[in-house]
Amino acid sequence: MTLGVCYYPDHWPRERWAQDAKQMKELGIERVRIGEFAWSLIEPEPGRYDFEWLDAAFDTLHDAGLGVILGTPTSTAPKWLVDQNPGMLPVGADGRVRGFGSRKHYCHRNATYRQESDRIVSALAERYASHPALVAWQTDNEYGCHDTTRCWCDTCRSEFRTWLKDRYQTVDALNEAWWTVFWSQTYRSFDEVELPEQGVTETNPSHRLDFYRFASDGVVGYNRVQVDAIRKHSDLPITHNSMGLFPDYDHVDLVDDLDVIAWDNYPLGNLEESPFPDDIKQKYLRVGHPDLVSMSHDLYRGLKNLPHWIMEQQPGQVNWASNNPLPAEGAVRLWSFQAFGQGAEMVSYFRWRAAVGAQELMHAGLLKHDGTPDQAFKEAGIVNSERAAFDGDTVRERLSSAAAVQEDAPVAILVDYDDMWSSQIQPHAQGFGYWTAMFGLYEPLQEMGVRVDLVPKKRLTMDGDRGRSLDGYKLVLAPAMQITTEPLAKVLTDYVAGGGRLLLGARAGSKTASNLAHMQQPGHLSDTIGAQVVRVDGLRPGVTRTVTAGSQTWTYATWGDLIDASGGAQVLATYDDPACQGSAAYVARSHGQGEFRLLGALLDLPSMRSLLKDWLNDLGVRTWDLPDGVRRHGPYLANYLGETQSALGHTLPPFGVVKLDLGE
Ligand code: GAL
Ligand code: ZN
């Protein structure tokens, strides 16, 4: 459990730095991230570097016994660089150039900007690689933030054509992969292909999916430029700070070039901007939705199957959401232990001191504008004083042993960015969203205290270190797994044959890798499961319907896959709505030592909880009856409501967290 803070010495008079550093140290802070927006101070004019102030900041922090995480400053290119190279500016889908004046004003594929990034990063790496204070690097800041993953500039247009050529070799192959026979889209050469999303109406979903992949590759390639530049001088860990459930680039690809992945945790801002209904936003107004935060932790821990970092932890109110409430007293402590309990190794607060000017002047820090402690300062101090007693989780060992996984995280949920994009491109029902579908399975498990791993689907078909296996999981859930291929179907079938249980959720196997419809759904698995989705029902928000499952009635909304089980599957539930004509909603088929299940309806929370609870208990997995708003985070128990609660023999004060006695 390491504590950190994000600090901008460049914003404050130098006479204050030593005091700040001393105070950080006393608070228990060990790592300080600096530098990530300071390009115009590091290089005030083309080619003239000013390292003097940054040297002094490094030395000051070092003298106080603090380690430095140095952020590369490429999120904020100086004005002179933009004026020299206006072609680096990104272009929106509307064709408008997105200009200077905030941040992230660059196209990831612009060759000049890549060279300039290599130059500034190399200069920093050369200068600071051997500074004794340096402990890690952060590349750039929040790739894709402010909608910058996808760009419609001339460079992107021509590189997209090259990318397509590499992927398809011949234009005939592209025409076939995209089914361009529809609406007279047939291309005669790659040079005829435009960037999508600029058409009169919806452009071809296969074209869009490839554009999303291409844009994601642009981010990954850009990051690699920085990693390569750093690696020439330093072998300290390289990380990047990503954003929770941010969907626009494939994080599985990004992390292959990083030593550790970090994300920035803003529970209140993220809840406010999420699609949760108003009653949930009110319920968790001052502490955020516990499961939204935990799911992000599980996602990042799963990307590399290693402990992750929180690079920026919300300290008080933020400035960027539609509404920016104050966190509850205790929330910062709660979020910190939640992070550690879900597998984080570092929690670093954003920011040390509130900025008195510019865009973020309404954002809280550990210190207030005037430099006196704010609430979060006190809570960070409490975390520091308690962490020795709270320590003792074995996340690292757990992640390295399949047997330990089975013991502690019996359930895996598959996650995949191609599936996310495919759902986004054609949701077919207003309420249908990838994360919403995933959350429908994740939340009930959290309510029952069951630890979950999010496993990148893509890794299942990779070899060597990048690959992952499902061995050890008692139950694997695949929500909104639209895209299936033959190799994936084989891995899943082998897992089931060997005794695994696999639940395929709505829309499973509906699409091919190029976003065409599979002739049969779920793709290559339908013969083995003995069932096929024959029709689909996309419902408007507010409409709910039921299915009958033996003696139970379950409720669903948004989506129903109508299943024909005549291939040999056993029907476990059927739709009640006359429009569905008695079709199956939920079926099972044993295979080898294990079992497949296919669930076509997006069940509501109580229904899904009941389904999972019965199944887990049949499989011998322990579930807990936790009170509303109480969650287990590995070795801790936390209360997300503003009233005292008791659970598992512990008394939990409002927004309190205690070390769980697992021996009970
Ligand atoms: C993050 C960003 C920080 C700061 C913060 C404010 O997204 O990385 O630089 O803007 O939000 O909450
Ligand atoms: Zn571009």
XYZ file of C-alpha atoms and ligand atoms in Angstrom:
677
model
C 0.000 0.000 0.000
C 1.808 3.035 -1.305
C 0.491 6.583 -1.106
C 1.161 9.273 -3.665
C 0.097 12.713 -4.753
C -0.002 14.749 -7.971
C 1.949 17.929 -7.556
C 2.576 21.008 -9.700
C 5.616 22.770 -8.232
C 5.513 24.933 -11.379
C 2.297 26.526 -10.078
C 3.736 27.756 -6.798
C 6.592 29.972 -5.629
C 9.800 28.084 -5.127
C 10.022 29.190 -1.501
C 7.013 26.998 -0.810
C 8.351 23.738 -2.273
C 10.386 22.517 0.670
C 7.462 23.071 3.003
C 5.145 21.174 0.642
C 7.607 18.297 0.398
C 8.056 18.101 4.155
C 4.312 18.132 4.702
C 3.820 15.383 2.097
C 6.400 13.231 3.792
C 4.803 13.746 7.185
C 1.458 12.798 5.733
C 2.855 9.429 4.624
C 3.121 10.248 0.928
C 5.902 8.277 -0.773
C 5.538 9.177 -4.455
C 4.894 12.447 -6.201
C 3.857 12.710 -9.817
C 5.043 15.879 -11.508
C 5.671 17.423 -14.887
C 2.906 16.100 -17.100
C 1.670 19.461 -18.380
C 4.866 21.497 -18.195
C 6.230 21.458 -21.763
C 6.206 25.226 -22.273
C 8.240 25.638 -19.072
C 10.671 22.844 -19.909
C 11.192 24.152 -23.439
C 10.136 27.819 -23.475
C 11.408 28.284 -27.028
C 12.158 25.779 -29.776
C 15.285 23.878 -28.786
C 16.006 25.917 -25.633
C 15.498 23.714 -22.616
C 15.096 25.014 -19.101
C 15.670 22.125 -16.735
C 16.779 24.311 -13.884
C 13.396 24.540 -12.162
C 12.646 20.853 -12.718
C 16.073 19.882 -11.323
C 15.266 21.964 -8.265
C 11.863 20.315 -7.883
C 13.429 16.831 -8.158
C 16.073 17.770 -5.598
C 13.580 19.280 -3.184
C 11.389 16.186 -3.299
C 14.416 13.936 -3.003
C 15.748 15.849 -0.015
C 12.451 15.218 1.726
C 12.734 11.479 1.020
C 10.070 11.378 -1.694
C 10.126 9.431 -4.968
C 9.174 11.082 -8.246
C 6.939 9.768 -10.999
C 7.758 11.902 -14.002
C 4.919 12.515 -16.449
C 5.903 13.307 -20.022
C 4.394 16.676 -21.004
C 2.983 15.733 -24.407
C -0.680 16.328 -23.501
C -0.002 20.037 -23.715
C 2.215 21.023 -26.626
C 3.349 24.664 -26.428
C 1.860 27.288 -28.708
C 5.101 27.735 -30.642
C 5.056 24.072 -31.585
C 1.464 24.273 -32.794
C 2.282 27.372 -34.852
C 5.274 25.629 -36.400
C 3.262 22.497 -37.150
C -0.424 23.334 -37.499
C -0.921 19.954 -39.187
C -0.560 18.299 -35.753
C -3.936 19.621 -34.623
C -6.696 17.022 -34.489
C -9.778 17.294 -36.680
C -13.290 16.402 -35.491
C -15.851 14.291 -37.373
C -17.448 17.578 -38.421
C -14.251 18.438 -40.295
C -13.353 21.288 -37.942
C -9.823 21.691 -36.663
C -9.634 21.469 -32.861
C -7.312 24.239 -31.776
C -4.921 25.376 -29.070
C -6.185 26.694 -25.720
C -6.872 23.662 -23.562
C -5.044 20.323 -23.871
C -4.717 17.167 -25.989
C -4.451 19.272 -29.125
C -2.636 16.726 -31.262
C -3.274 13.890 -33.660
C -1.643 10.645 -32.461
C -0.547 9.826 -36.004
C 0.947 13.138 -37.033
C 4.542 12.309 -37.979
C 5.962 15.668 -36.909
C 4.249 15.453 -33.561
C 5.580 11.938 -33.053
C 9.099 13.236 -33.763
C 8.637 16.192 -31.417
C 7.279 13.869 -28.721
C 10.246 11.567 -29.160
C 12.535 14.575 -28.830
C 11.057 16.014 -25.623
C 10.645 12.595 -24.005
C 14.216 11.630 -24.926
C 15.517 14.876 -23.477
C 13.695 14.231 -20.197
C 14.752 10.596 -20.078
C 18.357 11.502 -20.671
C 18.302 14.152 -17.990
C 16.408 12.367 -15.229
C 16.914 8.621 -15.789
C 19.617 8.492 -13.164
C 18.212 11.030 -10.718
C 17.992 9.214 -7.392
C 14.461 10.507 -6.771
C 12.990 9.016 -9.942
C 10.875 5.887 -9.348
C 8.680 5.609 -12.447
C 7.541 7.232 -15.679
C 4.070 8.163 -16.827
C 3.575 8.558 -20.584
C 1.432 11.540 -21.594
C -1.805 11.979 -19.629
C -5.119 10.152 -20.124
C -4.940 9.091 -23.754
C -8.155 9.814 -25.568
C -9.410 12.291 -22.979
C -11.757 14.954 -24.376
C -12.702 12.703 -27.253
C -9.313 12.668 -28.930
C -8.784 9.013 -29.836
C -10.436 9.387 -33.232
C -9.305 12.048 -35.646
C -10.473 12.949 -39.124
C -7.389 14.789 -40.419
C -5.632 14.214 -43.753
C -2.889 12.134 -42.140
C -5.479 9.867 -40.574
C -7.313 9.511 -43.882
C -4.215 8.412 -45.758
C -2.922 6.211 -42.935
C -6.328 4.557 -42.639
C -6.032 3.508 -46.275
C -2.600 2.026 -45.632
C -3.862 0.301 -42.499
C -6.713 -1.255 -44.482
C -4.348 -2.414 -47.174
C -2.214 -4.154 -44.552
C -5.254 -5.785 -43.082
C -7.023 -6.901 -46.253
C -4.298 -7.016 -48.926
C -6.822 -6.673 -51.756
C -9.720 -4.302 -52.131
C -11.938 -7.265 -53.037
C -11.252 -8.716 -49.604
C -12.234 -5.416 -48.030
C -15.432 -5.257 -50.092
C -16.329 -8.708 -48.905
C -15.420 -8.049 -45.263
C -17.538 -4.899 -45.182
C -20.394 -6.242 -47.360
C -20.094 -3.133 -49.502
C -22.527 -4.628 -51.988
C -25.120 -2.889 -49.810
C -26.083 0.684 -50.851
C -23.599 0.664 -53.741
C -20.502 1.048 -51.582
C -18.182 -1.146 -53.655
C -14.634 0.292 -53.782
C -12.247 -0.025 -56.719
C -9.137 0.813 -54.703
C -8.109 1.538 -51.114
C -7.628 5.161 -52.108
C -11.363 5.536 -52.549
C -12.081 4.736 -48.895
C -12.981 7.763 -46.743
C -13.053 8.084 -42.966
C -16.479 7.006 -41.667
C -19.030 8.974 -39.656
C -19.089 11.819 -42.117
C -21.833 10.344 -44.304
C -25.398 11.623 -44.745
C -26.683 9.029 -42.323
C -25.172 6.056 -40.445
C -22.099 4.755 -42.268
C -21.261 1.073 -42.687
C -20.796 -0.657 -39.284
C -17.896 -2.775 -40.551
C -16.161 0.336 -41.856
C -16.690 2.033 -38.506
C -15.397 -0.901 -36.487
C -12.196 -0.902 -38.526
C -11.872 2.849 -38.051
C -12.209 2.413 -34.280
C -9.491 -0.253 -34.383
C -7.298 1.953 -36.524
C -7.713 4.902 -34.147
C -6.925 2.682 -31.168
C -3.774 1.454 -32.922
C -2.826 5.119 -33.371
C -2.873 5.666 -29.607
C -0.943 2.467 -28.953
C 1.634 3.365 -31.618
C 2.003 6.871 -30.247
C 2.557 5.531 -26.736
C 5.197 3.172 -28.099
C 7.162 6.152 -29.426
C 7.399 7.445 -25.865
C 8.151 4.068 -24.314
C 10.958 3.493 -26.814
C 12.429 6.918 -26.082
C 12.371 6.300 -22.316
C 13.751 2.770 -22.626
C 16.916 4.029 -24.300
C 17.862 5.701 -21.030
C 15.912 4.126 -18.190
C 14.635 0.773 -17.070
C 12.339 2.072 -14.341
C 8.655 1.125 -14.572
C 6.628 2.926 -17.224
C 2.937 3.487 -16.644
C 0.056 5.445 -18.121
C -2.965 6.865 -16.336
C -6.135 5.761 -18.068
C -9.761 6.628 -17.324
C -12.033 4.029 -15.697
C -14.361 2.484 -18.216
C -13.201 4.735 -21.039
C -13.973 2.734 -24.175
C -12.266 4.466 -27.110
C -8.983 2.598 -27.334
C -8.092 -1.012 -26.652
C -6.414 -1.035 -23.256
C -5.355 -4.647 -23.726
C -3.072 -3.530 -26.562
C -1.771 -0.498 -24.670
C -0.675 -2.382 -21.576
C 1.606 -4.714 -23.506
C 4.034 -1.796 -23.796
C 3.719 -0.739 -20.137
C 5.117 -2.216 -16.946
C 2.142 -1.232 -14.844
C -1.226 0.257 -15.684
C -2.817 3.060 -13.697
C -6.224 4.665 -13.810
C -7.730 7.883 -12.459
C -10.558 7.375 -9.990
C -13.218 10.088 -9.750
C -16.179 8.258 -8.191
C -18.532 11.251 -7.949
C -17.765 12.759 -11.352
C -18.018 9.361 -13.013
C -21.350 8.521 -11.393
C -22.763 11.922 -12.311
C -21.783 11.442 -15.967
C -22.894 7.785 -16.111
C -26.181 6.425 -17.508
C -27.384 5.357 -14.015
C -30.952 6.409 -13.193
C -31.532 9.395 -10.997
C -32.464 7.441 -7.872
C -29.088 5.680 -7.932
C -27.267 8.977 -8.457
C -29.054 10.337 -5.421
C -28.460 7.228 -3.332
C -24.702 7.358 -3.912
C -24.458 11.132 -4.230
C -21.543 11.597 -1.845
C -19.576 8.419 -2.222
C -20.122 7.217 -5.791
C -21.438 3.854 -6.923
C -19.324 1.206 -5.207
C -19.617 -1.301 -8.026
C -18.818 1.177 -10.760
C -15.537 1.887 -9.001
C -14.817 -1.761 -8.158
C -15.502 -2.857 -11.717
C -12.887 -0.379 -12.935
C -10.370 -1.707 -10.410
C -11.081 -5.257 -11.547
C -10.735 -4.209 -15.177
C -7.310 -2.630 -14.678
C -6.006 -5.385 -12.426
C -7.107 -7.854 -15.094
C -5.420 -6.075 -18.008
C -1.994 -7.302 -16.971
C -3.146 -9.704 -14.274
C -1.027 -7.664 -11.875
C -1.706 -5.089 -9.168
C -2.496 -1.694 -10.712
C -2.094 1.912 -9.539
C -4.495 4.758 -8.936
C -2.610 7.729 -10.301
C -5.322 10.284 -9.521
C -7.755 9.785 -6.665
C -10.572 12.299 -6.261
C -9.938 14.269 -3.058
C -12.991 16.525 -2.793
C -15.355 18.054 -5.332
C -14.235 18.004 -8.975
C -14.921 20.690 -11.550
C -15.776 18.810 -14.725
C -19.036 16.899 -14.158
C -22.481 18.370 -14.809
C -22.854 18.656 -11.041
C -20.000 18.451 -8.574
C -21.092 17.490 -5.073
C -18.839 17.350 -2.064
C -17.787 13.833 -1.019
C -19.056 12.539 2.336
C -16.763 12.736 5.293
C -14.884 9.436 5.147
C -15.229 8.980 1.389
C -11.546 9.531 0.617
C -10.546 6.937 3.196
C -13.194 4.556 1.868
C -12.027 4.947 -1.771
C -8.433 4.394 -0.724
C -9.085 1.101 1.037
C -11.505 0.054 -1.678
C -8.642 0.492 -4.155
C -6.203 -1.516 -2.052
C -8.816 -4.204 -1.443
C -9.503 -4.509 -5.174
C -5.839 -5.016 -5.937
C -4.246 -1.570 -6.303
C -0.707 -1.140 -5.017
C -0.646 2.660 -5.015
C -3.226 5.360 -4.400
C -2.111 8.822 -5.439
C -4.357 11.789 -4.722
C -5.110 14.443 -7.304
C -4.028 17.124 -6.501
C -1.809 18.392 -3.722
C -3.198 21.919 -3.641
C -6.210 23.531 -5.342
C -5.257 25.707 -8.327
C -6.096 29.369 -7.945
C -6.503 29.992 -11.637
C -7.392 28.575 -15.032
C -9.711 25.743 -16.007
C -9.527 23.722 -12.796
C -9.766 26.444 -10.185
C -12.964 24.883 -8.808
C -11.276 21.484 -8.236
C -10.400 20.438 -4.679
C -6.979 19.197 -3.555
C -5.505 17.889 -0.323
C -4.793 21.515 0.478
C -7.148 24.404 -0.148
C -6.305 27.396 -2.337
C -4.642 29.110 0.589
C -2.448 26.103 1.326
C -4.221 24.972 4.503
C -5.394 21.344 4.847
C -8.725 20.334 3.336
C -10.813 17.318 4.402
C -8.943 14.922 2.089
C -5.645 15.828 3.740
C -7.007 14.579 7.051
C -8.341 11.400 5.512
C -5.105 10.638 3.660
C -3.444 10.938 7.058
C -5.912 8.459 8.536
C -5.241 6.014 5.692
C -1.546 6.372 6.401
C -1.936 5.700 10.086
C -4.175 2.679 9.502
C -2.531 1.021 6.567
C -0.130 -1.139 8.508
C -3.021 -2.715 10.380
C -5.048 -3.052 7.170
C -2.275 -4.708 5.207
C -2.014 -8.390 4.538
C -3.862 -9.003 1.310
C -2.148 -11.382 -1.015
C -3.248 -10.023 -4.357
C 0.097 -10.587 -6.004
C 0.322 -14.224 -4.935
C -3.322 -14.782 -5.733
C -2.871 -13.558 -9.276
C 0.001 -15.914 -9.898
C -1.693 -19.157 -8.963
C -4.698 -20.763 -10.587
C -5.532 -22.634 -7.408
C -5.591 -19.418 -5.422
C -7.790 -17.825 -8.056
C -10.332 -20.580 -7.712
C -10.277 -20.175 -3.959
C -10.696 -16.436 -3.967
C -12.124 -15.183 -7.272
C -14.213 -18.057 -8.521
C -15.898 -16.004 -11.225
C -14.406 -14.460 -14.351
C -16.155 -12.010 -16.651
C -14.823 -11.645 -20.178
C -14.174 -8.132 -21.408
C -13.336 -6.958 -24.918
C -13.026 -3.600 -26.631
C -14.092 -4.889 -30.066
C -17.310 -6.088 -28.440
C -17.708 -2.681 -26.823
C -17.337 -0.921 -30.164
C -19.630 -3.314 -31.961
C -22.345 -2.647 -29.340
C -21.759 1.092 -29.556
C -21.913 1.193 -33.329
C -25.266 -0.584 -33.529
C -26.960 -0.655 -30.112
C -30.348 -1.400 -31.680
C -32.039 -0.389 -28.400
C -31.515 2.954 -26.723
C -30.665 1.417 -23.356
C -28.266 -1.172 -24.688
C -24.686 -0.532 -23.680
C -21.699 -2.793 -23.268
C -20.844 -1.687 -19.747
C -24.495 -1.723 -18.747
C -24.773 -5.339 -19.863
C -21.592 -6.207 -17.994
C -22.727 -4.354 -14.917
C -25.950 -6.394 -14.925
C -23.810 -9.435 -14.044
C -21.148 -7.675 -12.019
C -23.368 -5.817 -9.559
C -25.256 -8.853 -8.195
C -21.932 -10.608 -7.583
C -20.673 -7.603 -5.628
C -23.859 -7.597 -3.593
C -23.124 -11.212 -2.656
C -19.497 -10.526 -1.777
C -18.127 -12.729 -4.569
C -14.743 -11.673 -5.867
C -14.543 -11.381 -9.656
C -11.731 -11.166 -12.191
C -12.290 -9.309 -15.444
C -10.386 -11.294 -18.042
C -9.599 -9.774 -21.441
C -11.272 -12.022 -24.008
C -8.529 -11.281 -26.479
C -5.888 -12.864 -24.252
C -7.626 -16.244 -24.348
C -6.437 -16.801 -27.898
C -2.937 -15.334 -27.404
C 0.206 -17.337 -26.689
C 3.000 -16.921 -24.168
C 3.081 -14.184 -21.578
C 0.302 -12.240 -23.209
C -2.089 -15.165 -23.081
C -4.507 -16.051 -20.262
C -6.312 -19.225 -19.444
C -9.662 -19.765 -17.772
C -8.318 -22.621 -15.665
C -9.392 -22.342 -12.096
C -12.579 -20.334 -12.605
C -15.740 -22.119 -11.587
C -17.934 -19.817 -13.620
C -17.193 -17.621 -16.616
C -19.652 -14.957 -17.739
C -19.655 -13.427 -21.198
C -21.943 -10.399 -21.360
C -22.542 -8.650 -24.697
C -19.876 -10.832 -26.301
C -21.017 -9.924 -29.795
C -17.938 -10.949 -31.740
C -16.906 -14.576 -31.806
C -14.388 -16.368 -33.988
C -13.540 -20.013 -34.417
C -10.384 -19.915 -32.256
C -12.330 -18.238 -29.440
C -15.143 -20.788 -29.704
C -12.532 -23.526 -29.387
C -11.000 -22.060 -26.222
C -14.420 -21.647 -24.635
C -15.501 -25.135 -25.628
C -12.310 -26.634 -24.185
C -12.870 -24.752 -20.940
C -16.384 -26.154 -20.653
C -15.350 -29.643 -21.700
C -12.812 -29.610 -18.880
C -15.486 -28.888 -16.277
C -16.061 -25.133 -16.626
C -19.396 -23.349 -16.581
C -19.950 -20.633 -19.165
C -22.848 -18.202 -19.362
C -23.327 -16.402 -22.654
C -25.420 -13.266 -22.321
C -27.607 -11.359 -24.739
C -26.236 -10.933 -28.269
C -23.476 -13.479 -27.767
C -21.885 -14.546 -31.005
C -24.093 -12.343 -33.129
C -21.211 -10.818 -35.127
C -18.098 -11.843 -37.005
C -14.739 -10.139 -36.538
C -15.634 -7.715 -39.309
C -18.985 -6.884 -37.713
C -21.187 -8.887 -40.091
C -24.008 -11.070 -38.790
C -23.088 -14.670 -38.068
C -25.326 -16.969 -40.102
C -26.200 -18.640 -36.817
C -26.094 -17.049 -33.403
C -24.164 -17.692 -31.133
C -21.647 -18.045 -33.924
C -19.551 -21.181 -33.905
C -21.005 -22.250 -30.565
C -24.602 -22.796 -31.535
C -24.200 -26.433 -32.634
C -22.424 -27.362 -29.421
C -25.026 -25.590 -27.317
C -27.859 -27.059 -29.350
C -29.626 -23.717 -29.537
C -29.915 -20.709 -31.808
C -31.078 -17.150 -31.394
C -33.726 -16.842 -34.063
C -35.197 -13.359 -33.430
C -34.320 -10.321 -31.314
C -36.437 -7.820 -29.377
C -35.002 -4.330 -28.700
C -37.222 -2.565 -26.161
C -37.581 1.116 -25.440
C -36.496 2.514 -22.033
C -39.165 2.064 -19.385
C -40.618 -1.136 -20.870
C -40.179 -4.220 -18.697
C -41.285 -7.794 -19.409
C -40.993 -11.142 -17.621
C -39.747 -14.650 -18.190
C -40.870 -17.742 -16.318
C -38.099 -19.893 -14.896
C -39.651 -22.881 -13.139
C -41.404 -21.488 -10.086
C -39.753 -18.074 -10.444
C -40.672 -15.034 -12.487
C -37.799 -12.834 -13.591
C -38.005 -9.328 -15.004
C -35.976 -7.914 -17.865
C -35.695 -4.757 -19.913
C -34.012 -3.447 -23.067
C -33.181 -6.712 -24.785
C -34.454 -10.192 -25.470
C -32.826 -12.813 -27.700
C -35.466 -15.366 -28.670
C -33.879 -18.806 -28.483
C -34.807 -21.951 -30.401
C -33.610 -24.899 -28.335
C -34.581 -27.631 -30.771
C -30.931 -28.554 -31.330
C -30.882 -30.328 -27.989
C -30.510 -27.664 -25.297
C -32.607 -27.800 -22.164
C -35.002 -24.871 -21.683
C -34.643 -23.184 -18.276
C -36.876 -20.141 -18.850
C -39.373 -18.883 -21.440
C -40.646 -15.424 -22.380
C -44.094 -14.429 -21.152
C -44.867 -11.662 -23.665
C -47.259 -13.033 -26.347
C -45.110 -11.360 -29.026
C -42.355 -13.832 -28.131
C -44.681 -16.799 -28.758
C -43.399 -18.940 -25.910
C -39.824 -18.805 -27.098
C -36.979 -19.843 -24.784
C -35.093 -17.098 -22.912
C -32.555 -19.219 -21.043
C -31.172 -22.610 -22.007
C -28.472 -25.035 -20.849
C -26.447 -27.794 -22.434
C -23.854 -29.986 -20.789
C -20.666 -30.585 -22.642
C -17.875 -32.841 -21.422
C -17.470 -32.262 -17.691
C -19.060 -28.800 -17.792
C -22.043 -26.817 -18.993
C -22.965 -23.993 -21.358
C -25.837 -21.662 -20.653
C -27.317 -19.043 -22.945
C -29.398 -16.226 -21.475
C -31.115 -13.971 -24.013
C -32.781 -11.425 -21.715
C -31.102 -8.579 -19.821
C -32.480 -9.430 -16.378
C -32.945 -6.828 -13.684
C -30.848 -6.876 -10.533
C -33.004 -9.067 -8.226
C -33.627 -11.583 -11.002
C -29.973 -11.814 -11.956
C -28.976 -12.130 -8.313
C -31.362 -14.997 -7.827
C -30.115 -16.780 -10.959
C -26.463 -16.400 -9.970
C -26.955 -17.200 -6.303
C -28.625 -20.529 -7.029
C -26.037 -21.436 -9.605
C -23.046 -20.447 -7.453
C -24.384 -22.296 -4.470
C -24.901 -25.399 -6.625
C -21.263 -25.062 -7.655
C -20.203 -24.838 -4.019
C -19.221 -21.166 -4.176
C -19.903 -19.201 -1.036
C -22.166 -16.143 -1.270
C -22.913 -13.650 1.499
C -26.106 -11.824 2.342
C -24.728 -8.334 2.738
C -26.974 -5.416 3.689
C -27.849 -2.809 1.078
C -24.855 -0.598 0.344
C -22.334 -2.881 2.071
C -19.577 -4.383 -0.045
C -16.649 -6.700 0.407
C -13.370 -5.577 -1.128
C -11.099 -8.571 -0.714
C -10.027 -8.350 2.930
C -12.197 -5.306 3.780
C -15.844 -4.650 4.384
C -17.209 -1.204 3.456
C -20.419 0.709 4.020
C -21.509 3.026 1.217
C -24.541 4.399 3.035
C -24.684 7.276 5.483
C -26.045 5.179 8.347
C -24.469 2.653 10.690
C -24.908 -0.930 9.507
C -23.851 -4.313 10.731
C -22.643 -7.165 8.598
C -20.746 -10.420 9.175
C -20.313 -9.618 12.821
C -18.844 -6.163 12.157
C -20.334 -2.776 12.943
C -19.844 -0.377 10.098
C -20.145 3.339 10.757
C -21.534 5.583 7.993
C -19.165 5.341 4.998
C -16.911 3.194 7.165
C -14.518 0.425 6.187
C -13.098 -2.293 8.429
C -10.703 -5.155 8.017
C -12.768 -8.277 7.534
C -12.232 -11.194 9.822
C -12.271 -13.897 7.136
C -12.036 -16.616 9.709
C -15.596 -16.062 10.913
C -8.108 14.094 -14.915
C -6.836 14.668 -15.500
C -6.206 15.695 -14.590
C -7.264 16.639 -14.093
C -8.328 15.851 -13.379
C -9.401 16.702 -12.756
O -8.917 13.582 -15.909
O -5.891 13.655 -15.746
O -5.218 16.388 -15.293
O -7.783 17.341 -15.168
O -8.925 14.990 -14.297
O -10.337 15.915 -12.091
Zn -5.389 12.763 -37.369
